[in-house]
Steps between C-alpha positions, in 0.01 A plus 500: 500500500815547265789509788454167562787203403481088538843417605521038329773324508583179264534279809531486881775682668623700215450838689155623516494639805807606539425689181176632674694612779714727324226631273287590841809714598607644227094566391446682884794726354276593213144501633301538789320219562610171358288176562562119445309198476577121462199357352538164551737329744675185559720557829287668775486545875170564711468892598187534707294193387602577155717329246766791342797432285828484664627773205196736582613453874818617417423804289207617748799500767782671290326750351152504643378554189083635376272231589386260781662180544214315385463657129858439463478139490125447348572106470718254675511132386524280784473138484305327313379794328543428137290138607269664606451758202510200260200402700301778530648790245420815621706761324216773487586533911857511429494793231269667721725439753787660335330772319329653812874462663681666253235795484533574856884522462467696216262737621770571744837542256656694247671185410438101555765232468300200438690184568507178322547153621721245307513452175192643228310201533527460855123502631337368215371186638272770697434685227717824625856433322694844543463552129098467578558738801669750287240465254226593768677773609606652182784507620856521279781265589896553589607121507852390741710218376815354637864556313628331213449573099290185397316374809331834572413636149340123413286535849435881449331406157339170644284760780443747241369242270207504838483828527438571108236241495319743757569848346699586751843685443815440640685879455861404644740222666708482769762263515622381840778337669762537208875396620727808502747326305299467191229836534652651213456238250178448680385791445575531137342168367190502740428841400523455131377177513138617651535773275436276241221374657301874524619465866696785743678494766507735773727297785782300481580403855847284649483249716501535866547206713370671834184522295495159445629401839353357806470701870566242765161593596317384187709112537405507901115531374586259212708164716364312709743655839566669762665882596716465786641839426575823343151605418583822457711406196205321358554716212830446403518406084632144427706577190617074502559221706802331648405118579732418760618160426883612450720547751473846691829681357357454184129562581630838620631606172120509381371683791385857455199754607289373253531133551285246652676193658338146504653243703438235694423614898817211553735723342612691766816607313334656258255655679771665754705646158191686418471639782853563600520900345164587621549397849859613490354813321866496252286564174116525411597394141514090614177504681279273346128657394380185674544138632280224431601177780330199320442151605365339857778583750563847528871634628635473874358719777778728497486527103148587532545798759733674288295470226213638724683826557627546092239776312560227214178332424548150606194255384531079626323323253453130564522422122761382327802749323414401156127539567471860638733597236324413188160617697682852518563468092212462497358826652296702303617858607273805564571791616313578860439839670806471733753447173646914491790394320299311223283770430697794522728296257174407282457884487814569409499227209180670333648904588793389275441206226075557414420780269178621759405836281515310179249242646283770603548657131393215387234444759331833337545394136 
């Protein structure tokens, strides 16, 4: 099957699937049936008994895409996994695995986005490294790498060095996350500077912090707390966070719709300025995306029914400040089913800034 491309990426987070979710749309725009498959999987949830990557999840939801569930995530690692392999290899399961996958999705699609996972050499120490998996599939590769000149053309040419050692071709690059300030120059010395290397691109995509950017569901799921309420604004985007250990007047200066406020449940003062132009309903723009009430003794009965009737999400964590934060930095963010605003603006990325016809051209070639 030629209409078939292996979307890699030099390292985690760089933008695979937000790539993938743009392709899918703009692809549906250009051909009937358009299938997708993640191979092997490190993130996954149980559907029906079955382990399935978190990203075939997602595009299964979106887009409900050729294919069951199950061929569209072949292998998931789960713990102890790699151990085990070491132990007992087994990769003759695991390419028959993935082969009979693929050929059921295929048999189903005028085009299939295969996606990668990490970096070219992630999966080796199982014997199915993406390069390996694009190797199988004879498939051709469009690689993602973050912004910057040096970083990304020294890590494009560090995968491909993989890839080449496989025979398999990478036909075109995407470079993601670029800051709007410097996409011009960008621009210019990425694209000349892979051009030296027999490389092409076909994306250069800006940064978008949403993207990047936490709902208040996702931190809920990922701190060890409590909702007390505003469910229903579980999927409000945390664009930063205000710690509140300054007095209120000034805490307030920081406050917006996109912010997430961490304080300790004993500062009531702070706590009452973030709520003050909800409740008083003077101005959506200061309502906080969130609050986070850290430590062992929550705020005053009375504090806590106002916050009980606020749409805000309010979470009491019984951590400290400082520890909730820098478990939130920590967050690894993917986009989940619920996200509209993420992948409509994923769409929208690939629609303008990725070349999509001159990946197929040189899909054919």
């Amino acid at each position: 099957m030629r209409n078939k491309v292996y979307v890699a990426a030099t390292r985690q987070n760089d933008g695979k699937t937000i790539t993938c979710l743009g392709l899918i749309a703009a692809l549906k725009k250009r051909f009937d049936k358009v299938g997708y498959i993640k191979p092997v999987g490190q993130r996954y949830v149980e559907v029906n008994g079955h382990k399935i990557d978190e990203d075939a999840v997602l595009i299964k939801d979106v887009y409900d895409v050729q294919g069951d569930l199950i061929d569209m995530s072949p292998i998931a690692i789960p713990r102890h996994f790699t151990e085990n392999y070491i132990d007992n290899p087994n990769r003759d399961e695991l390419v028959r695995a993935v082969n009979q996958s693929f050929e059921r999705v295929a048999s189903q699609s005028d085009m299939v986005i295969v996606e990668g996972t990490g970096h070219a050499g992630v999966g080796s120490v199982f014997d199915m490294s993406n390069a390996d998996v694009a190797a199988l599939l004879g498939s051709k590769v469009v690689i993602v790498s973050g912004g910057g000149v040096g970083r990304p053309i020294d890590e494009i040419m560090l995968n491909k060095a993989m890839f080449d050692s496989l025979g398999v071709q990478i036909i075109g690059v995407i470079i993601n996350k670029i800051e709007e300030e410097k996409y011009d120059k960008i621009k210019s010395y990425v694209t000349r500077g892979l051009q030296r290397k027999g490389l092409e691109v076909v994306g250069l995509m800006p940064y978008r912090p949403m993207l990047s950017s936490p709902t208040m569901g996702q931190i809920l799921e990922n701190i060890d707390g409590k909702l007390i309420s505003g469910r229903e604004g579980l999927r409000n985007v945390v664009g930063k966070m205000v710690i509140g250990a300054m007095p209120a007047h000034q805490a307030l200066e920081y406050m917006n719709d996109d912010a997430l406020l961490i304080t300790p449940g004993t500062r009531e003062d702070v706590i009452l300025a973030a709520l003050s132009s909800c409740l008083l309903g003077t101005s959506r723009d200061l309502c906080v995306a969130g609050m986070i009430l850290t430590g062992e003794t929550p705020p005053q009965r009375s504090i806590m029914e106002l916050l009980e009737k606020t749409p805000t999400p309010v979470i009491l964590a019984k951590e400290d400040t400082y520890t909730v934060a820098s478990k939130i930095n920590k967050l690894i963010i993917k986009i989940r089913p619920g996200d509209t605003q993420k992948i409509r603006a994923a769409e929208d990325l690939v629609e303008q800034y990725v070349d999509v016809d001159r990946i197929l051209e040189l899909l054919s070639n």
